[in-house]
């Protein structure tokens, strides 16, 4: 999106509030994922994490463009919640230290995204799906801790702190 295009999407009172919130939420999500990608590039040795994070950023951006142009905000919101909540967060949980990493904050962010972007039965379905994913991740963490890549104590603190700052902003 061009700078004027983005500004017009955010400040145009003729547009539906849900569409403006969608664009704002995608912008914030892209910034958070970008910062997370920089963090992963410098701290993570696993190449697949870097690739998946970059693909998530590109995919979310493309879906945002398509959803805004086609006036398919509900589809775009559902797709973004699916990508972030059902794919990105579980991978982050397993590869990022489990409950000692940044994934618990990502679960909270996804619930916030669901609350903002979705409505009606779709929102309820995504709440339930996200709770199933969170429960599954925590179960794996307790039952099969060898599957969780453990960070060093310092890296766990860094990941958690950076995620807290990103999500708080």
Short mmCIF file of C-alpha atoms in Angstrom, two decimals, residues 37-99:
data_model
loop_
_atom_site.label_atom_id
_atom_site.label_comp_id
_atom_site.label_asym_id
_atom_site.label_seq_id
_atom_site.Cartn_x
_atom_site.Cartn_y
_atom_site.Cartn_z
CA UNK A 37 12.22 -11.72 12.47
CA UNK A 38 15.16 -9.45 13.30
CA UNK A 39 15.34 -11.01 16.76
CA UNK A 40 15.25 -14.53 15.28
CA UNK A 41 17.91 -13.73 12.68
CA UNK A 42 20.36 -12.71 15.40
CA UNK A 43 19.49 -15.26 18.08
CA UNK A 44 18.09 -18.42 16.47
CA UNK A 45 20.17 -21.08 14.77
CA UNK A 46 17.21 -22.87 13.17
CA UNK A 47 16.80 -21.80 9.53
CA UNK A 48 13.20 -23.03 9.29
CA UNK A 49 12.11 -20.49 11.95
CA UNK A 50 13.48 -17.64 9.86
CA UNK A 51 11.85 -18.94 6.68
CA UNK A 52 8.46 -19.52 8.31
CA UNK A 53 8.47 -16.08 9.91
CA UNK A 54 9.33 -14.41 6.60
CA UNK A 55 6.62 -16.41 4.81
CA UNK A 56 4.08 -15.44 7.47
CA UNK A 57 4.93 -11.76 6.99
CA UNK A 58 4.62 -11.93 3.22
CA UNK A 59 1.43 -14.01 3.36
CA UNK A 60 -0.29 -11.67 5.81
CA UNK A 61 0.65 -8.64 3.73
CA UNK A 62 -0.67 -10.21 0.52
CA UNK A 63 -3.92 -11.29 2.19
CA UNK A 64 -4.35 -7.78 3.58
CA UNK A 65 -4.01 -6.27 0.13
CA UNK A 66 -6.43 -8.77 -1.40
CA UNK A 67 -8.97 -8.41 1.44
CA UNK A 68 -8.98 -4.61 1.31
CA UNK A 69 -9.21 -4.45 -2.49
CA UNK A 70 -11.96 -7.11 -2.65
CA UNK A 71 -13.78 -5.75 0.42
CA UNK A 72 -13.42 -9.18 2.02
CA UNK A 73 -12.41 -8.08 5.50
CA UNK A 74 -14.08 -11.03 7.24
CA UNK A 75 -12.13 -13.48 5.08
CA UNK A 76 -8.90 -11.54 5.59
CA UNK A 77 -9.39 -11.45 9.36
CA UNK A 78 -10.13 -15.16 9.52
CA UNK A 79 -7.13 -15.96 7.34
CA UNK A 80 -4.75 -13.84 9.40
CA UNK A 81 -6.05 -15.32 12.66
CA UNK A 82 -5.52 -18.77 11.13
CA UNK A 83 -1.95 -18.06 10.00
CA UNK A 84 -0.86 -16.40 13.22
CA UNK A 85 -2.92 -18.34 15.76
CA UNK A 86 -2.98 -21.84 14.37
CA UNK A 87 0.40 -22.05 12.64
CA UNK A 88 2.85 -19.35 13.74
CA UNK A 89 2.18 -19.46 17.50
CA UNK A 90 2.47 -23.26 17.91
CA UNK A 91 5.73 -23.27 15.92
CA UNK A 92 6.99 -20.39 18.05
CA UNK A 93 5.96 -22.28 21.18
CA UNK A 94 7.86 -25.42 20.21
CA UNK A 95 10.95 -23.73 18.76
CA UNK A 96 11.03 -20.73 21.10
CA UNK A 97 11.29 -22.25 24.54
CA UNK A 98 7.69 -23.20 25.29
CA UNK A 99 6.24 -21.45 28.31
#
